[in-house]
C-alpha positions as a printed NumPy array, in Angstrom:
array([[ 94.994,   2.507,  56.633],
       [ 96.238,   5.528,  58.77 ],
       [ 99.936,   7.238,  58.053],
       [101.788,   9.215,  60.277],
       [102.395,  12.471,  60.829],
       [105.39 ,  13.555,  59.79 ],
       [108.115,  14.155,  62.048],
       [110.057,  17.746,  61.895],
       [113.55 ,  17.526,  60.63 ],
       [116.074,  16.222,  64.315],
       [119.787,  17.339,  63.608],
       [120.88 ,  15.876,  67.344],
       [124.321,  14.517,  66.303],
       [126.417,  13.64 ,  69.355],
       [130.105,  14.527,  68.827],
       [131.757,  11.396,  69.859],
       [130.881,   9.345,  66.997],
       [133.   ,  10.116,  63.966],
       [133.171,   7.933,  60.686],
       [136.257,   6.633,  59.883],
       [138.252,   5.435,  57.174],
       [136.888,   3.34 ,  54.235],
       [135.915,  -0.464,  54.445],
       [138.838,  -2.73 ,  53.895],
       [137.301,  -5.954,  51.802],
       [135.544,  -8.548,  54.433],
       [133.399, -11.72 ,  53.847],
       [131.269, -12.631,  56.53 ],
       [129.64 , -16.151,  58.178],
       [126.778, -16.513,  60.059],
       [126.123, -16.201,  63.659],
       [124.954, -19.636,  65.744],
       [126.688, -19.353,  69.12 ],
       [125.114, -17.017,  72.058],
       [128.592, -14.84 ,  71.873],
       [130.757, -15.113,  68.942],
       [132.553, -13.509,  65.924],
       [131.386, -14.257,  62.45 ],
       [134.338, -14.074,  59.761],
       [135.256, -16.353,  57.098],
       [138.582, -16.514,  57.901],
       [140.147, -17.075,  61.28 ],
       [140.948, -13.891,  63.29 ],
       [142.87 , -13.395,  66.775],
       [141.018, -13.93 ,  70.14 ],
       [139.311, -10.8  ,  71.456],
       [140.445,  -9.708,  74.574],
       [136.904, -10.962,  76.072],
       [138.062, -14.525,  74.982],
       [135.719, -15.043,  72.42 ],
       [136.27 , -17.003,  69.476],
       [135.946, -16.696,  65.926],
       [133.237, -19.241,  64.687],
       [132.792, -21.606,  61.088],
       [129.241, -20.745,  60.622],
       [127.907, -20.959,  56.89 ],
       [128.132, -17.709,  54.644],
       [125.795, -15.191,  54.499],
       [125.026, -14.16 ,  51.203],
       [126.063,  -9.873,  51.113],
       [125.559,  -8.23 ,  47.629],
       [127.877,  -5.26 ,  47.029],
       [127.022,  -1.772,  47.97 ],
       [125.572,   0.521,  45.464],
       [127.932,   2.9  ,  46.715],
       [131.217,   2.934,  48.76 ],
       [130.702,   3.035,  52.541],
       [133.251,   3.919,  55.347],
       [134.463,   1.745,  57.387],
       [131.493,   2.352,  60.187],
       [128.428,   2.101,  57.743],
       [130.232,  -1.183,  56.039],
       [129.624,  -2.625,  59.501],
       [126.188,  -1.445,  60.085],
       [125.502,  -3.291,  57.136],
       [127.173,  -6.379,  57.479],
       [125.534,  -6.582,  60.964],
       [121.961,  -6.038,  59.21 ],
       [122.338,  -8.754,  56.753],
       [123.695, -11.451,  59.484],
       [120.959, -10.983,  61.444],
       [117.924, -10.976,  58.959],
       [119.735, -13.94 ,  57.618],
       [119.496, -15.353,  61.283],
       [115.737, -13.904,  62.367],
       [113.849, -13.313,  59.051],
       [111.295, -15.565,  56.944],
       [109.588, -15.104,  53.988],
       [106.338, -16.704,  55.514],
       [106.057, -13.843,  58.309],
       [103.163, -11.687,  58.204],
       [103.926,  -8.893,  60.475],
       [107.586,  -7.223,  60.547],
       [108.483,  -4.784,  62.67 ],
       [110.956,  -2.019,  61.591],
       [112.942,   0.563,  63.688],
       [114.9  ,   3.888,  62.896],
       [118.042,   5.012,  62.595],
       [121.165,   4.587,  60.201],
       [121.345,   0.808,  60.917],
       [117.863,  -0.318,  60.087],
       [118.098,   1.13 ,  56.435],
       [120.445,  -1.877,  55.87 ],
       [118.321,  -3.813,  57.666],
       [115.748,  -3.371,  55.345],
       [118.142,  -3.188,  52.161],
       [118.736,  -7.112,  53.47 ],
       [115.465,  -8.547,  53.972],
       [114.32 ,  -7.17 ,  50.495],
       [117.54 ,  -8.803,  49.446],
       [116.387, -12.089,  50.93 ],
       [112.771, -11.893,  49.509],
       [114.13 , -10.763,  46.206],
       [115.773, -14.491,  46.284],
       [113.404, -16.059,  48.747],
       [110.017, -15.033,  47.632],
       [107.336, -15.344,  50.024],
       [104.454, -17.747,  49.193],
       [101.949, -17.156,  46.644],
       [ 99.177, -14.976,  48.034],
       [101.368, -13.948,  50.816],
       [101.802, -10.524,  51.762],
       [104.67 ,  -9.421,  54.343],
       [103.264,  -6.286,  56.211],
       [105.636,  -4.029,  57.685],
       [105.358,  -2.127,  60.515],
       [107.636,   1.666,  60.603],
       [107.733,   3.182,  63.842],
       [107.84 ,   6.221,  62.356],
       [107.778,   8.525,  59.652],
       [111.482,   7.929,  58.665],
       [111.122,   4.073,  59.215],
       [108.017,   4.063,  56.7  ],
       [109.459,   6.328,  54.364],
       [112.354,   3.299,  54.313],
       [110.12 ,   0.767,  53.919],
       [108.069,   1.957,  51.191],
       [111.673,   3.168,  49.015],
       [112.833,  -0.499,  49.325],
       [109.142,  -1.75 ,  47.105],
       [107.906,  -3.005,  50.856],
       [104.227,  -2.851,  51.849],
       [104.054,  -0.764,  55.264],
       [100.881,  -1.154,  57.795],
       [100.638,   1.669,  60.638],
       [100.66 ,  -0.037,  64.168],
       [ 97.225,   1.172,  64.763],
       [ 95.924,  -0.334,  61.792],
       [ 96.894,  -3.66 ,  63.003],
       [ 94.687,  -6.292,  63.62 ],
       [ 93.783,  -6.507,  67.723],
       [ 94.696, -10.244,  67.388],
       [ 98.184,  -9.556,  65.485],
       [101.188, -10.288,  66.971],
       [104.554,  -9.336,  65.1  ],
       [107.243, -12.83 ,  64.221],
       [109.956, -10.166,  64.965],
       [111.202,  -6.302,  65.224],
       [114.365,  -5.298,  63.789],
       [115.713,  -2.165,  65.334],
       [119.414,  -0.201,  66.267],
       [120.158,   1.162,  69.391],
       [122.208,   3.52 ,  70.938],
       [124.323,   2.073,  73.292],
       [124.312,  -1.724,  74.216],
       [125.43 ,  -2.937,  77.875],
       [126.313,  -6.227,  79.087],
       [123.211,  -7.31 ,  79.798],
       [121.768,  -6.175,  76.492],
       [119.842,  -3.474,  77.947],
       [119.988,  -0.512,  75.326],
       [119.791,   3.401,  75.058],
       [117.241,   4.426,  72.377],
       [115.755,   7.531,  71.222],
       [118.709,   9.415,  69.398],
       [116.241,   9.98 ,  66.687],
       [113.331,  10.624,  68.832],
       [110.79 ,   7.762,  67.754],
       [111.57 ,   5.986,  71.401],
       [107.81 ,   5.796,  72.031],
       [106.823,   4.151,  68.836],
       [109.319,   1.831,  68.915],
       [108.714,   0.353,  72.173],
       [104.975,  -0.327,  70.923],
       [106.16 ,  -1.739,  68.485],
       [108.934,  -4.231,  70.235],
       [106.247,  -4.866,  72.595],
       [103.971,  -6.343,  70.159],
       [107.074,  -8.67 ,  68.61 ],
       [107.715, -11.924,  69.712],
       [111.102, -11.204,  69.727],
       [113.697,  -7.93 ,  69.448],
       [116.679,  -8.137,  67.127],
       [119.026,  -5.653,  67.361],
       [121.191,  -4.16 ,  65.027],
       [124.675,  -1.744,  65.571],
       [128.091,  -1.334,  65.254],
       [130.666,  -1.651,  67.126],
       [131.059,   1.95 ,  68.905],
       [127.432,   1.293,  70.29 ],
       [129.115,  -2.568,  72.413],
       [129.665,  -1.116,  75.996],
       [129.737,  -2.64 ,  79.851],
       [127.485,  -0.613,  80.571],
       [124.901,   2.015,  79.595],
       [126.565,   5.962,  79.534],
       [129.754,   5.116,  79.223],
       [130.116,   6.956,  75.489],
       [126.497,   7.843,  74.701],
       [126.086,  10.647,  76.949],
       [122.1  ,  10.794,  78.334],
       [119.227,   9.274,  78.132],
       [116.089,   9.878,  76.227],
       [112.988,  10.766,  77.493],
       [109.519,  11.636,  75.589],
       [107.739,  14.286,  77.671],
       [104.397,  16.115,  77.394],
       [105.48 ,  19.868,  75.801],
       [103.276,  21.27 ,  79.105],
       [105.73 ,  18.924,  81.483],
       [108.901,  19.532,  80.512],
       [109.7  ,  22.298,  83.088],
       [108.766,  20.227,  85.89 ],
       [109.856,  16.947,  84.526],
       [113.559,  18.445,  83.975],
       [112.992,  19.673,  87.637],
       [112.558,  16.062,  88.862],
       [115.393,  14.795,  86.479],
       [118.089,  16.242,  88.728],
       [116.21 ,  15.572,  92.049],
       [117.167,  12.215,  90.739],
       [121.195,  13.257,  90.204],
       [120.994,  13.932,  86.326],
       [123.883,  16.695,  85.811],
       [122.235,  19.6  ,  83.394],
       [118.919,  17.788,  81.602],
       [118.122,  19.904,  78.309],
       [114.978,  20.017,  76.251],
       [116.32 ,  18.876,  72.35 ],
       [116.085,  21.686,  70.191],
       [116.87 ,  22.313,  66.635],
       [120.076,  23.175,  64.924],
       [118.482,  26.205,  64.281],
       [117.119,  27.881,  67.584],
       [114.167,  29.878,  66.492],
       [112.694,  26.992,  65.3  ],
       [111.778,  25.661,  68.738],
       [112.035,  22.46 ,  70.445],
       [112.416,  18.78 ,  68.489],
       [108.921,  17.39 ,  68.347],
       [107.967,  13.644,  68.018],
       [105.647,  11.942,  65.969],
       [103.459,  12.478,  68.819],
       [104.106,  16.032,  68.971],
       [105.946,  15.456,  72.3  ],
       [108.887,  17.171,  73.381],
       [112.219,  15.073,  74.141],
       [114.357,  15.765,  77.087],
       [118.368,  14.691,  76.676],
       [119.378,  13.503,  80.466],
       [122.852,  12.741,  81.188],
       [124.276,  11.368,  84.785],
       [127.268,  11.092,  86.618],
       [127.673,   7.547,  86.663],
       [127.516,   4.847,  83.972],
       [123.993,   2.465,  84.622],
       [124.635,  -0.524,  86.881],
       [124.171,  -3.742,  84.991],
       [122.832,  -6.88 ,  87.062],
       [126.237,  -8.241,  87.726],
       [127.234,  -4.724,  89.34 ],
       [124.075,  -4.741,  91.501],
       [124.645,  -8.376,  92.691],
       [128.143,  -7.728,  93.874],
       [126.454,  -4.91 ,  95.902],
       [130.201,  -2.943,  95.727],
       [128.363,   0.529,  94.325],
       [124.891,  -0.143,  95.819],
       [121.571,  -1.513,  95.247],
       [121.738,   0.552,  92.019],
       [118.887,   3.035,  93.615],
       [121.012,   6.289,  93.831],
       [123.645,   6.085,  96.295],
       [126.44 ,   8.307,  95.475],
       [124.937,   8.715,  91.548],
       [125.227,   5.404,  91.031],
       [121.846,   3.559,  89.484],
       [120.872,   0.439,  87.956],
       [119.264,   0.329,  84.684],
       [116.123,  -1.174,  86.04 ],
       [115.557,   1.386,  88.751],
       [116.478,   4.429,  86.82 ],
       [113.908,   3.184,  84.385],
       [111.086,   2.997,  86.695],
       [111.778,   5.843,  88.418],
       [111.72 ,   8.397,  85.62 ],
       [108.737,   6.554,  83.82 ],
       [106.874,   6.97 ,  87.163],
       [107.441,  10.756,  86.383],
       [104.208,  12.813,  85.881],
       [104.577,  13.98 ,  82.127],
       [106.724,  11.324,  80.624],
       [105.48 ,   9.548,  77.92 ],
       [108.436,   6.608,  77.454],
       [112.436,   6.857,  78.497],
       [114.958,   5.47 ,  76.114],
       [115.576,   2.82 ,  78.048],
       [115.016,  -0.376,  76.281],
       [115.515,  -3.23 ,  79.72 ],
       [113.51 ,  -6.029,  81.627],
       [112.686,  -9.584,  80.094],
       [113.261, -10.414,  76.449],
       [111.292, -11.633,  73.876],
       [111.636, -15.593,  74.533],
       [111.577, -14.766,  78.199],
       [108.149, -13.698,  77.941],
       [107.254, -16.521,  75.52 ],
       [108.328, -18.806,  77.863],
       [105.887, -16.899,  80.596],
       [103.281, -16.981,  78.189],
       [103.471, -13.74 ,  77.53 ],
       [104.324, -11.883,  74.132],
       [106.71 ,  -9.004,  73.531],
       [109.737,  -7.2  ,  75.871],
       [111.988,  -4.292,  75.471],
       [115.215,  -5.953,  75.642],
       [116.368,  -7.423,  72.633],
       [116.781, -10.92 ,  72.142],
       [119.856, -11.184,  70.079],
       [122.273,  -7.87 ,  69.56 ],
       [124.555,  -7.973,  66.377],
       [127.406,  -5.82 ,  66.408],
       [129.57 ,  -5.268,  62.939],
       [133.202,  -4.97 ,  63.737],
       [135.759,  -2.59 ,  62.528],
       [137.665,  -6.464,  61.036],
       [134.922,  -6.734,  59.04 ],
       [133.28 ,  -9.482,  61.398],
       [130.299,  -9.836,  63.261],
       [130.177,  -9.84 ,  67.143],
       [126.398, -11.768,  68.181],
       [125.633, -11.153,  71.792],
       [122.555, -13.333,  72.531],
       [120.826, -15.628,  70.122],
       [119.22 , -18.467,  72.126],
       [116.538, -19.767,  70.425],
       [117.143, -17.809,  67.208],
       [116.857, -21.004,  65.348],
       [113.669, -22.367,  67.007]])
């Protein structure tokens, strides 16, 4: 079984998301409507008028240590929705990076811990990267590198965070630079759960997370970041580390990754039906997520862009197909203490 490289140290830390104050206490239900807030006690309308549901309760041990108010809701948001996507019978697991997943994981070994899988059953997980399998492995789970899956293997599910979150669920990924390995890996899952908080729930894409990803060849970059504003992104910048002389941020592939930021927050499907800013393919700054997507992917030198969009999971598994960018479900803790579910249909198929 291969590993990894390992991935150099990445100190990108975008200003705008501070932590705040500690967690007040919360108890939280499970998610079972496409939109909805989870809470076991009944909480005021949102100004989106959606409801507080009366799922069942989701079983949350304590935190080894105290967490602010922002971590308390990554984690409540990771145990609602392994609660709501994860078996004990699965073979194949997919894991993401990033902050949120670590809960993610704390939960499912939390549910296996009380739901043990069958005898002579072995869940595999799969990291998509070194960070993600150095989480797996501290929790007592048994990683497997994506290349050393079987051809015929298909993951039940991938669990993963995200950076932003629009309306239409498409997301922003590749704040920690593993946005290559973990679209392989969502694109071998039957189905994409996401997992965030609720600074990452926006209308649309670049409205607080400020560019977009992009994995690029280290020979490329010049030209790529010469294309980049062709396109209308406003000063594109290779990712380097905290400390300069140590070069550029380098990805488990050794690839470089290029931060692009633009003018105009991404134009969901609703915006590009209503046709008042466009077709979404430039005018005045102003793209859709789908066409910004293609065209930088279409770029010579780019390996992947952070954009995470298209069909989801049970889309595709209703094409026949399996696997898709865009997550199925998208679970967003709340600064209440509740749990905001954007998505979900089929979750209990």
């Amino acid at each position: 079984m291969s590993s990894p490289a390992p991935l150099q140290p990445q100190r990108f830390r975008p200003p705008h998301f501070e932590n705040s104050n500690p967690p007040t206490p919360r108890r939280i239900l499970s998610p079972t409507r496409k939109a909805h807030m989870s809470s076991s006690e009944p909480r005021p309308v949102e100004a989106n008028g959606e409801k507080p549901s009366t799922a069942g309760k989701i079983d949350i041990p304590p935190p080894k240590t105290q967490l602010d108010k922002i971590e308390t809701a990554k984690r409540t948001a990771a145990f609602n929705a392994v609660a709501a996507h994860f078996k004990s019978e699965y073979k194949f697991v997919g894991i993401g990076s990033g902050s949120s997943i670590v809960y993610g994981v704390e939960a499912i070994s939390h549910h296996l811990q009380n739901h043990p899988p069958p005898e002579h059953h072995t869940n595999w997980f799969v990291p998509t990267g070194w960070a993600s399998r150095k989480t797996i492995t501290a929790a007592g789970l048994t990683p497997i590198a994506f290349d050393s899956l079987p051809p015929s293997a298909v993951l039940e599910v991938c669990f993963d965070g995200a950076d932003e979150v629009d309306d239409d669920l498409n997301c922003i990924k590749g704040g920690g630079a593993c946005l290559f390995q973990e679209k392989l890996v969502a694109l071998r899952s039957k189905k994409f759960v996401c997992i965030a908080d609720y600074r990452k729930n926006q209308a649309r894409l670049l409205t607080k997370w400020p560019s977009i990803p992009i994995e690029v060849a280290p020979i490329a970059y010049g030209s790529v970041i010469r294309e980049l504003q062709a396109l209308g992104s406003n000063d594109p910048q290779l990712r380097e580390h905290s400390l300069v002389k140590t070069g550029p941020i380098q990805t488990d592939q050794s690839f470089y990754i290029i931060d692009a930021p633009f003018p105009h927050p991404l134009l969901t499907s609703a915006d590009v039906a209503s046709g008042q800013e466009g077709k979404g393919e430039g005018e005045n700054g102003a793209w859709s997520v789908d066409a910004l997507a293609q065209r930088i992917r279409a770029i010579n030198g780019v390996l992947e862009v952070g954009l995470f969009h298209g069909l989801n999971g049970y889309e595709t598994q209703k094409a026949g197909r399996t696997g898709a960018e865009k997550p199925v479900a998208v679970y967003f803790g709340m600064e209440d203490g509740s749990v905001k579910v954007l998505g979900d249909e089929g979750s209990k198929e």
